[in-house]
Coordinates of C-alpha atoms and ligand atoms in Angstrom, one line a residue:
M1333 CA 112.0 139.0 -64.5
L1334 CA 108.6 139.4 -66.2
M1335 CA 106.7 142.5 -67.2
R1336 CA 103.6 143.6 -65.3
I1337 CA 100.2 143.9 -66.9
G1338 CA 96.9 144.1 -65.1
G1339 CA 98.6 143.4 -61.7
K1340 CA 100.1 140.2 -63.0
E1341 CA 103.5 139.1 -64.3
S1342 CA 103.6 138.4 -68.0
P1343 CA 106.0 137.4 -70.7
S1344 CA 105.7 139.1 -74.1
L1345 CA 103.1 137.7 -76.5
D1346 CA 106.0 136.9 -78.9
D1347 CA 107.9 135.1 -76.1
A1348 CA 111.0 137.2 -77.1
W1349 CA 113.7 138.1 -74.5
T1350 CA 116.5 140.5 -74.0
E1351 CA 119.4 140.4 -71.5
V1352 CA 120.2 142.8 -68.7
K1353 CA 123.9 143.1 -67.8
N1354 CA 125.9 144.4 -64.8
P1355 CA 127.8 147.4 -66.1
A1356 CA 130.6 146.8 -63.6
T1357 CA 131.3 143.2 -64.7
G1358 CA 129.6 142.7 -68.0
E1359 CA 127.8 139.6 -66.5
V1360 CA 124.2 138.8 -67.5
I1361 CA 122.1 139.3 -64.4
D1362 CA 118.7 138.6 -65.7
R1363 CA 116.5 138.5 -68.9
I1364 CA 113.4 140.5 -69.5
P1365 CA 110.6 140.2 -72.1
A1366 CA 111.3 142.1 -75.4
G1367 CA 107.8 143.6 -75.6
S1368 CA 105.9 144.7 -78.7
A1369 CA 103.0 146.9 -79.8
D1370 CA 100.6 144.0 -78.9
D1371 CA 102.0 144.0 -75.3
V1372 CA 101.5 147.8 -75.1
A1373 CA 97.9 147.3 -76.3
R1374 CA 97.3 144.7 -73.6
A1375 CA 98.7 147.0 -71.0
V1376 CA 96.6 150.0 -72.2
D1377 CA 93.5 147.9 -72.1
A1378 CA 94.2 146.9 -68.5
A1379 CA 94.9 150.5 -67.6
E1380 CA 91.6 151.7 -69.2
T1381 CA 89.6 149.1 -67.3
A1382 CA 91.3 150.0 -64.0
F1383 CA 90.8 153.7 -64.7
R1384 CA 87.0 153.5 -64.2
A1385 CA 87.4 152.3 -60.6
W1386 CA 90.6 154.1 -59.7
K1387 CA 89.2 157.6 -60.6
K1388 CA 86.2 157.0 -58.3
K1389 CA 88.4 156.5 -55.3
T1390 CA 88.9 159.6 -53.2
P1391 CA 92.4 161.2 -53.4
R1392 CA 92.8 160.3 -49.7
D1393 CA 92.2 156.6 -50.5
R1394 CA 94.7 156.7 -53.3
G1395 CA 97.1 158.5 -51.1
M1396 CA 96.8 155.9 -48.4
I1397 CA 97.9 153.2 -50.9
L1398 CA 100.9 155.3 -52.0
F1399 CA 101.8 155.7 -48.3
H1400 CA 101.5 152.0 -47.7
A1401 CA 103.7 151.3 -50.8
A1402 CA 106.3 153.7 -49.4
E1403 CA 106.4 151.8 -46.2
N1404 CA 106.9 148.5 -48.0
V1405 CA 109.7 150.1 -50.2
R1406 CA 111.5 151.3 -47.0
K1407 CA 111.3 147.7 -45.5
Q1408 CA 113.0 146.3 -48.6
H1409 CA 115.3 149.2 -49.4
T1410 CA 118.5 147.3 -49.0
D1411 CA 117.6 144.6 -51.5
L1412 CA 116.2 147.2 -53.9
A1413 CA 119.3 149.3 -53.7
A1414 CA 121.6 146.3 -54.3
L1415 CA 119.5 145.4 -57.4
L1416 CA 119.7 149.0 -58.6
T1417 CA 123.5 149.0 -58.2
T1418 CA 123.8 145.7 -60.0
E1419 CA 121.9 146.9 -63.1
Q1420 CA 122.8 150.6 -63.1
G1421 CA 126.3 150.7 -61.7
K1422 CA 126.1 153.5 -59.1
P1423 CA 127.6 153.0 -55.6
L1424 CA 125.4 151.3 -53.1
A1425 CA 125.1 154.4 -50.9
E1426 CA 123.8 156.4 -53.9
A1427 CA 121.4 153.5 -54.7
I1428 CA 120.1 153.6 -51.1
D1429 CA 119.6 157.4 -51.5
E1430 CA 117.6 156.9 -54.6
V1431 CA 115.4 154.1 -53.3
R1432 CA 114.6 156.2 -50.2
G1433 CA 114.0 159.2 -52.5
F1434 CA 111.3 157.1 -54.2
A1435 CA 109.7 156.4 -50.9
N1436 CA 109.9 160.1 -50.0
I1437 CA 108.1 161.0 -53.3
L1438 CA 105.2 158.6 -52.6
E1439 CA 104.9 159.9 -49.0
F1440 CA 104.9 163.5 -50.3
Y1441 CA 102.0 162.8 -52.7
A1442 CA 100.2 160.7 -50.0
G1443 CA 100.7 163.7 -47.7
I1444 CA 99.0 166.2 -49.9
S1445 CA 96.2 163.8 -51.0
A1446 CA 93.6 165.2 -48.5
Q1447 CA 94.3 168.8 -49.7
Q1448 CA 93.0 168.3 -53.2
Q1449 CA 90.3 171.0 -53.7
G1450 CA 88.3 172.8 -56.4
E1451 CA 86.9 176.3 -56.5
M1452 CA 83.4 177.9 -56.7
I1453 CA 82.5 180.8 -59.0
R1454 CA 79.4 182.7 -58.0
L1455 CA 77.5 184.3 -61.0
G1456 CA 74.5 185.8 -59.3
A1457 CA 71.3 185.1 -61.2
A1458 CA 73.1 183.2 -63.9
G1459 CA 74.1 180.4 -61.5
D1460 CA 77.2 179.0 -59.8
C1461 CA 80.1 177.1 -61.1
L1462 CA 82.1 174.4 -59.4
V1463 CA 85.5 174.0 -60.9
T1464 CA 87.5 170.9 -60.3
R1465 CA 90.5 168.9 -61.7
E1466 CA 89.8 165.6 -63.4
P1467 CA 92.3 162.9 -64.1
L1468 CA 93.3 162.6 -67.8
G1469 CA 92.9 158.8 -68.1
V1470 CA 95.6 156.4 -69.2
C1471 CA 99.0 158.0 -69.1
G1472 CA 102.3 156.7 -70.6
A1473 CA 105.7 157.2 -68.9
I1474 CA 109.0 156.5 -70.6
I1475 CA 112.1 156.6 -68.3
P1476 CA 115.8 156.5 -68.7
W1477 CA 118.6 154.5 -67.1
N1478 CA 120.5 157.2 -65.1
M1479 CA 118.0 157.6 -62.2
P1480 CA 115.4 154.9 -63.0
V1481 CA 114.0 154.7 -59.5
L1482 CA 113.7 158.4 -58.7
I1483 CA 112.3 159.2 -62.1
M1484 CA 109.8 156.4 -61.8
G1485 CA 108.6 158.1 -58.6
W1486 CA 108.4 161.5 -60.2
K1487 CA 105.9 160.0 -62.7
V1488 CA 104.1 157.4 -60.7
G1489 CA 103.4 159.6 -57.6
P1490 CA 101.5 162.5 -59.2
A1491 CA 99.9 160.4 -62.0
L1492 CA 98.3 157.9 -59.6
L1493 CA 97.4 160.4 -56.9
A1494 CA 95.6 162.5 -59.5
G1495 CA 93.5 159.5 -60.4
N1496 CA 95.1 158.3 -63.7
T1497 CA 96.4 154.9 -64.6
L1498 CA 99.8 154.3 -66.0
V1499 CA 101.7 152.3 -68.5
L1500 CA 105.4 152.7 -67.8
K1501 CA 108.3 151.7 -70.1
P1502 CA 111.6 151.4 -68.3
A1503 CA 115.0 151.8 -70.0
S1504 CA 116.3 148.6 -71.5
T1505 CA 119.5 148.6 -69.4
T1506 CA 117.7 149.2 -66.1
P1507 CA 114.3 147.6 -66.0
L1508 CA 114.7 145.3 -63.0
T1509 CA 114.3 147.6 -60.0
N1510 CA 111.3 149.3 -61.8
L1511 CA 109.7 145.9 -62.1
R1512 CA 110.3 145.0 -58.5
L1513 CA 108.8 148.4 -57.4
G1514 CA 105.8 147.7 -59.6
K1515 CA 105.2 144.4 -57.7
I1516 CA 105.5 146.2 -54.4
L1517 CA 103.0 148.9 -55.5
D1518 CA 100.6 146.2 -56.7
E1519 CA 100.9 144.3 -53.4
S1520 CA 100.4 147.5 -51.4
G1521 CA 96.8 147.8 -52.7
L1522 CA 96.8 149.2 -56.2
L1523 CA 93.8 148.0 -58.2
P1524 CA 95.1 145.6 -60.9
G1525 CA 96.0 147.5 -64.0
V1526 CA 96.5 150.9 -62.3
L1527 CA 100.3 150.5 -62.9
N1528 CA 101.6 148.4 -65.8
I1529 CA 105.2 148.0 -66.8
V1530 CA 106.1 146.9 -70.4
T1531 CA 109.7 146.1 -71.1
G1532 CA 111.3 146.3 -74.5
S1533 CA 113.1 148.8 -76.8
G1534 CA 112.2 152.4 -77.5
E1535 CA 111.1 151.5 -81.0
S1536 CA 109.0 148.4 -80.3
V1537 CA 107.4 149.5 -77.0
G1538 CA 108.1 153.3 -76.5
E1539 CA 106.7 154.4 -79.9
P1540 CA 103.6 152.2 -79.8
L1541 CA 102.9 153.6 -76.3
V1542 CA 103.2 157.2 -77.6
K1543 CA 101.0 156.5 -80.6
H1544 CA 98.3 154.5 -78.8
P1545 CA 95.0 156.4 -79.3
S1546 CA 93.8 155.7 -75.7
V1547 CA 96.9 157.2 -74.1
R1548 CA 96.1 160.8 -73.1
K1549 CA 99.4 161.9 -71.8
I1550 CA 103.1 161.0 -72.3
S1551 CA 105.7 161.9 -69.7
F1552 CA 109.2 161.3 -71.1
T1553 CA 112.7 161.7 -69.6
G1554 CA 115.7 161.1 -71.9
N1555 CA 117.7 162.7 -74.7
V1556 CA 116.6 165.7 -76.9
T1557 CA 116.4 163.8 -80.2
T1558 CA 114.1 161.1 -78.7
G1559 CA 112.1 163.8 -77.0
L1560 CA 111.5 165.7 -80.2
R1561 CA 110.4 162.6 -81.9
I1562 CA 108.0 161.8 -79.0
R1563 CA 106.7 165.4 -79.1
D1564 CA 105.9 165.1 -82.8
L1565 CA 104.1 161.7 -82.4
A1566 CA 102.2 162.9 -79.3
H1567 CA 101.1 166.1 -81.1
Q1568 CA 99.6 164.1 -83.9
G1569 CA 97.3 162.4 -81.2
L1570 CA 96.7 165.8 -79.4
K1571 CA 98.3 164.3 -76.2
V1572 CA 99.4 166.2 -73.2
I1573 CA 103.2 166.0 -72.9
T1574 CA 105.9 166.5 -70.2
L1575 CA 109.5 166.3 -71.6
E1576 CA 112.6 166.3 -69.4
L1577 CA 115.5 166.4 -71.8
G1578 CA 118.6 167.0 -69.7
G1579 CA 120.8 170.0 -69.3
S1580 CA 124.2 171.5 -69.3
D1581 CA 124.0 173.1 -65.9
P1582 CA 126.6 175.8 -65.1
M1583 CA 128.0 176.2 -61.6
I1584 CA 129.4 179.7 -60.9
V1585 CA 131.8 180.3 -58.0
M1586 CA 132.4 183.9 -57.0
N1587 CA 135.4 185.2 -55.0
D1588 CA 133.3 185.7 -51.9
A1589 CA 132.2 182.0 -51.8
D1590 CA 133.2 179.4 -49.2
I1591 CA 135.8 177.7 -51.3
D1592 CA 135.9 174.4 -49.5
K1593 CA 132.2 174.1 -49.6
A1594 CA 132.1 174.9 -53.3
V1595 CA 134.8 172.3 -54.0
D1596 CA 132.7 169.7 -52.2
G1597 CA 129.7 170.9 -54.2
A1598 CA 131.5 170.7 -57.5
V1599 CA 132.9 167.2 -56.8
R1600 CA 129.6 165.8 -55.7
G1601 CA 127.7 167.8 -58.3
R1602 CA 129.7 166.4 -61.2
F1603 CA 130.8 162.9 -60.2
Y1604 CA 127.7 161.6 -58.4
N1605 CA 126.3 158.7 -60.4
A1606 CA 129.4 158.9 -62.6
G1607 CA 128.2 162.2 -64.0
Q1608 CA 125.1 160.7 -65.4
T1609 CA 122.6 163.1 -63.9
C1610 CA 120.5 165.6 -65.8
T1611 CA 121.1 168.3 -63.2
A1612 CA 124.8 167.5 -62.7
V1613 CA 127.4 170.3 -62.7
K1614 CA 128.4 170.2 -66.4
R1615 CA 130.3 173.5 -66.7
L1616 CA 132.2 175.1 -63.9
Y1617 CA 132.9 178.9 -64.0
L1618 CA 135.4 180.2 -61.4
H1619 CA 136.1 183.8 -60.6
E1620 CA 139.7 184.3 -61.8
S1621 CA 140.9 185.4 -58.4
I1622 CA 140.1 182.1 -56.8
A1623 CA 140.7 179.8 -59.7
E1624 CA 144.2 178.6 -58.9
P1625 CA 143.6 177.3 -55.3
F1626 CA 140.2 176.0 -56.3
I1627 CA 141.5 174.0 -59.2
R1628 CA 144.4 172.6 -57.1
K1629 CA 142.0 171.4 -54.3
M1630 CA 139.6 170.1 -56.9
K1631 CA 142.3 168.1 -58.6
E1632 CA 143.4 166.5 -55.3
R1633 CA 139.8 165.5 -54.5
V1634 CA 139.1 164.1 -57.9
E1635 CA 142.3 162.0 -57.9
S1636 CA 141.3 160.6 -54.6
L1637 CA 137.9 159.3 -55.7
R1638 CA 137.7 155.5 -55.3
I1639 CA 136.4 153.9 -58.4
G1640 CA 135.0 150.3 -58.7
N1641 CA 132.0 148.0 -58.6
G1642 CA 129.3 149.9 -56.6
L1643 CA 128.6 146.8 -54.5
M1644 CA 132.1 147.0 -53.0
P1645 CA 132.6 149.0 -49.7
A1646 CA 133.8 152.6 -49.8
I1647 CA 133.4 153.1 -53.5
D1648 CA 132.9 156.8 -54.6
M1649 CA 132.2 156.2 -58.3
G1650 CA 131.0 153.2 -60.2
P1651 CA 131.1 152.4 -63.9
M1652 CA 129.1 154.3 -66.5
N1653 CA 125.8 152.5 -67.3
N1654 CA 126.4 151.4 -70.9
A1655 CA 129.0 151.1 -73.7
I1656 CA 127.4 153.7 -75.9
Q1657 CA 127.4 156.3 -73.1
R1658 CA 131.1 155.6 -72.4
E1659 CA 132.0 155.8 -76.1
Q1660 CA 130.3 159.2 -76.3
I1661 CA 132.4 160.5 -73.5
A1662 CA 135.6 158.9 -74.7
G1663 CA 135.0 160.4 -78.2
M1664 CA 134.6 163.9 -76.8
L1665 CA 137.8 163.6 -74.8
D1666 CA 139.7 162.2 -77.9
E1667 CA 138.4 165.2 -79.9
T1668 CA 139.5 167.5 -77.1
R1669 CA 143.0 166.1 -77.4
D1670 CA 143.1 165.9 -81.2
K1671 CA 141.8 169.4 -81.8
N1672 CA 143.7 170.9 -78.8
N1673 CA 140.4 172.1 -77.3
G1674 CA 141.6 172.0 -73.7
T1675 CA 144.1 170.8 -71.2
I1676 CA 143.3 167.5 -69.6
L1677 CA 144.4 168.1 -66.1
T1678 CA 143.5 164.7 -64.8
G1679 CA 141.7 161.6 -66.2
G1680 CA 140.7 161.5 -69.8
C1681 CA 140.8 157.8 -70.4
T1682 CA 138.7 154.7 -70.1
L1683 CA 139.7 152.3 -67.3
Q1684 CA 140.1 148.8 -68.8
E1685 CA 142.8 147.0 -66.9
G1686 CA 142.5 144.4 -64.1
T1687 CA 139.2 144.6 -62.2
Y1688 CA 138.0 147.3 -64.5
K1689 CA 138.4 145.1 -67.6
Q1690 CA 134.8 144.0 -68.3
G1691 CA 133.1 147.2 -67.0
Y1692 CA 132.2 150.5 -68.5
F1693 CA 134.6 152.5 -66.3
Y1694 CA 135.9 156.0 -67.2
Q1695 CA 138.4 158.1 -65.2
P1696 CA 137.0 161.2 -63.4
T1697 CA 138.3 164.0 -65.6
L1698 CA 139.0 167.7 -65.3
V1699 CA 139.6 169.9 -68.4
T1700 CA 141.0 173.4 -68.2
D1701 CA 141.8 176.0 -70.9
V1702 CA 138.7 175.0 -72.7
V1703 CA 138.3 176.5 -76.1
P1704 CA 135.0 178.4 -76.3
G1705 CA 132.4 176.8 -78.6
S1706 CA 134.0 173.3 -78.3
R1707 CA 131.7 170.3 -77.7
L1708 CA 132.8 170.1 -74.1
V1709 CA 130.6 173.1 -73.4
T1710 CA 128.0 173.0 -76.1
D1711 CA 126.9 169.4 -75.8
E1712 CA 125.4 167.7 -72.7
L1713 CA 128.4 166.0 -71.0
F1714 CA 126.6 162.9 -69.6
G1715 CA 129.6 161.4 -67.8
P1716 CA 132.4 162.0 -65.3
V1717 CA 134.1 165.0 -67.1
L1718 CA 134.1 168.6 -66.0
P1719 CA 135.3 171.5 -68.1
V1720 CA 136.5 174.3 -65.9
M1721 CA 136.6 177.9 -67.1
T1722 CA 137.6 181.2 -65.5
V1723 CA 135.7 184.5 -65.6
P1724 CA 136.7 188.0 -64.6
D1725 CA 133.3 189.1 -63.3
L1726 CA 129.6 188.2 -62.6
E1727 CA 128.4 189.7 -65.9
T1728 CA 130.7 187.4 -67.9
A1729 CA 129.8 184.4 -65.8
I1730 CA 126.1 184.9 -66.4
R1731 CA 126.6 185.5 -70.1
E1732 CA 128.6 182.3 -70.4
A1733 CA 126.1 180.4 -68.2
N1734 CA 123.3 181.4 -70.6
N1735 CA 125.4 180.5 -73.7
T1736 CA 123.6 177.1 -74.1
R1737 CA 120.7 175.4 -75.8
F1738 CA 119.6 174.0 -72.4
G1739 CA 118.1 175.5 -69.3
L1740 CA 117.5 172.9 -66.6
G1741 CA 119.5 174.1 -63.5
A1742 CA 122.3 176.4 -62.5
S1743 CA 124.1 177.3 -59.3
I1744 CA 125.7 180.4 -57.9
W1745 CA 128.2 180.1 -55.0
T1746 CA 128.5 183.4 -53.1
S1747 CA 127.9 185.1 -49.8
N1748 CA 126.5 188.3 -51.5
L1749 CA 122.7 188.8 -51.7
A1750 CA 122.8 191.1 -54.6
T1751 CA 124.9 188.6 -56.6
T1752 CA 122.3 185.9 -55.7
R1753 CA 119.5 188.1 -56.8
R1754 CA 121.1 189.0 -60.1
A1755 CA 121.9 185.4 -60.9
F1756 CA 118.4 184.4 -60.1
D1757 CA 116.9 187.1 -62.4
E1758 CA 119.3 186.6 -65.3
I1759 CA 120.2 183.0 -65.6
R1760 CA 117.7 181.1 -67.8
A1761 CA 116.9 177.8 -66.0
G1762 CA 114.1 176.0 -64.2
I1763 CA 116.0 176.0 -60.9
I1764 CA 118.7 178.3 -59.5
W1765 CA 120.5 176.9 -56.5
V1766 CA 122.6 179.1 -54.2
N1767 CA 125.6 177.5 -52.4
R1768 CA 124.2 174.1 -53.4
H1769 CA 123.7 172.0 -56.6
L1770 CA 121.9 168.8 -57.6
T1771 CA 119.4 168.4 -54.7
V1772 CA 115.7 168.1 -55.7
P1773 CA 113.5 166.9 -52.8
P1774 CA 109.9 165.9 -53.7
E1775 CA 108.5 169.3 -52.7
V1776 CA 110.5 171.2 -55.3
P1777 CA 109.2 171.7 -58.9
F1778 CA 111.6 170.3 -61.4
G1779 CA 112.0 170.9 -65.2
G1780 CA 113.7 173.2 -67.6
T1781 CA 113.4 175.8 -70.4
N1782 CA 114.6 175.8 -74.0
E1783 CA 115.9 172.3 -75.0
S1784 CA 115.7 171.1 -71.4
G1785 CA 112.1 170.4 -72.0
I1786 CA 108.4 171.2 -71.4
G1787 CA 106.5 171.0 -68.1
R1788 CA 107.4 170.4 -64.5
E1789 CA 107.7 167.3 -62.4
N1790 CA 107.7 167.0 -58.6
G1791 CA 105.9 169.1 -56.0
H1792 CA 102.2 169.8 -56.1
H1793 CA 102.7 171.5 -59.5
A1794 CA 103.1 168.1 -61.1
L1795 CA 99.5 167.3 -60.3
D1796 CA 98.4 170.0 -62.8
Q1797 CA 100.3 168.1 -65.5
Y1798 CA 98.3 164.9 -64.8
S1799 CA 94.8 166.5 -64.7
E1800 CA 92.5 168.9 -66.5
T1801 CA 90.0 171.5 -65.4
K1802 CA 86.3 170.4 -65.5
T1803 CA 83.4 172.7 -64.6
L1804 CA 79.9 172.1 -63.3
F1805 CA 77.7 175.0 -64.2
L1806 CA 74.6 175.2 -62.0
G1807 CA 71.8 177.4 -63.4
W1808 CA 69.5 177.6 -60.4
Ligands
NDP383 P1 117.0 157.9 -74.8 O1 116.2 159.1 -74.9 O2 117.3 157.1 -76.0 O3 116.3 156.8 -73.8 C1 115.4 157.2 -72.8 C2 114.1 156.3 -72.8 O4 113.4 156.5 -74.1 C3 114.5 154.8 -72.7 O5 113.4 154.2 -72.0 C4 114.5 154.4 -74.2 O6 114.3 153.1 -74.4 C5 113.3 155.2 -74.7 N1 113.3 155.4 -76.2 C6 114.3 155.4 -77.0 N2 113.9 155.7 -78.3 C7 112.5 155.9 -78.2 C8 111.5 156.2 -79.1 N3 111.8 156.3 -80.5 N4 110.2 156.3 -78.7 C9 109.9 156.1 -77.4 N5 110.9 155.8 -76.5 C10 112.1 155.7 -76.8 O7 118.3 158.2 -74.0 P2 119.7 157.3 -74.1 O8 119.5 156.2 -73.2 O9 120.1 157.1 -75.5 O10 120.6 158.4 -73.4 C11 121.4 159.2 -74.3 C12 121.5 160.6 -73.8 O11 120.3 161.1 -73.3 C13 122.5 160.9 -72.7 O12 123.7 161.0 -73.2 C14 121.9 162.1 -72.1 O13 122.4 163.2 -72.8 C15 120.5 162.0 -72.3 N6 119.8 161.5 -71.1 C16 119.2 162.5 -70.3 C17 118.6 162.0 -69.2 C18 117.9 163.0 -68.3 O14 117.7 162.7 -67.2 N7 117.6 164.1 -68.8 C19 118.5 160.7 -68.8 C20 119.2 159.8 -69.7 C21 119.8 160.2 -70.8 P3 115.5 152.0 -74.5 O15 116.2 152.1 -73.2 O16 114.8 150.8 -74.7 O17 116.3 152.5 -75.7

């Protein structure tokens, strides 16, 4: 597949290529251009040219194009989802959810397009001011491989509705569905150059995009180390930034919770997308009085998960997306065993026999008796492994929940309103779910505190991150 610049397909100027592999089978499924700084420059030029006309369209006209694109995505959702599973690994049902989620996001922004308004400040004899929001110009978006379609929607929807143009860099292991969606958006009425997609590595495409002087904003989702580098580069150019850097979300289950519902929530919250979700349940805190039956039920459920190629019917969990990611998880479990940092209740190994041989499969894993301060609870566990801890009371649970560098999401499972209120007030995170975890529909602002990042995506709040205030002062 080719990259997209100025509404057209394009190879890289260097005619260099890189392969995309199926993480379930190891087979090469396509090749994409290995772009360079020169390709980024071409894309930024196309985006600058398109910006002049795109910003003059009314928000409603821009919204109608997003709406039309959403319709076209829905018509092709089965093919798009199969492509996503093939490059990313997730089960087809999850891929369908994600593609529909992309359409939902475009429809949400289309739906609020006619509500974009400014304000008027009356200053008596001095005059009147009209205050409005202006688009920033050319924006850059750098996205990861775990939810490449949804995260593309989180950036494309608000950026384009606000009147910006965009250069998007997909992750190297999952560029194909992003490219296909770019084509659908172009064919749905975007002016050529409003959305450009440049493929290639973080170093050869991502960094030149962040450094390009005409790019006014960078929105990045990925790991903390890359995020900090991007922050430093972007600050040198005084760019606006949004950083979504993952999390180590705690899930707290109190003794008045609906246990079966909470077990469902923990299994889905942890093992959806093979655990590779920024808001996945990454640490489970159980009230000690319900811990024994909870862990027993959870173990049964985890051991019954069907693992395999996401394109096969009735699969609950696919492979991990790439070898590096699986090695990271395997390394952490080896360390847990070697240092006696916990009891591996189930799982704890790579799957590499028979049908699993060529893929990046890892067993769904539960660890109990976790030693406080071990990497299982201090690092972001981006894979199908859940450390389970017990707590004597809410106060301890909240203290442990906050004992992290991150602050993306958290959930409290209880039927008590006062418990809910206290958890909401005291847990440091961008979103606190009650009797639920993971769900983020387009209306809901999303983003974290501390090392989870800067800024919010989703919801109408995201439009503020893609626009700036401009004032017309009328001296009568
Ligand atoms: P990265 O941060 O390396 O990758 C995310 C995106 O950034 C990719 O498009 C990548 O390109 C690009 N990139 C990499 N280096 C640079 C750079 N120097 N300048 C600009 N762009 C760059 O994440 P990983 O893929 O390495 O994932 C590792 C860890 O990140 C996970 O274990 C997890 O902890 C976290 N993560 C968090 C996510 C979240 O949703 N919060 C999502 C994914 C990962 P390329 O693909 O070409 O390397």
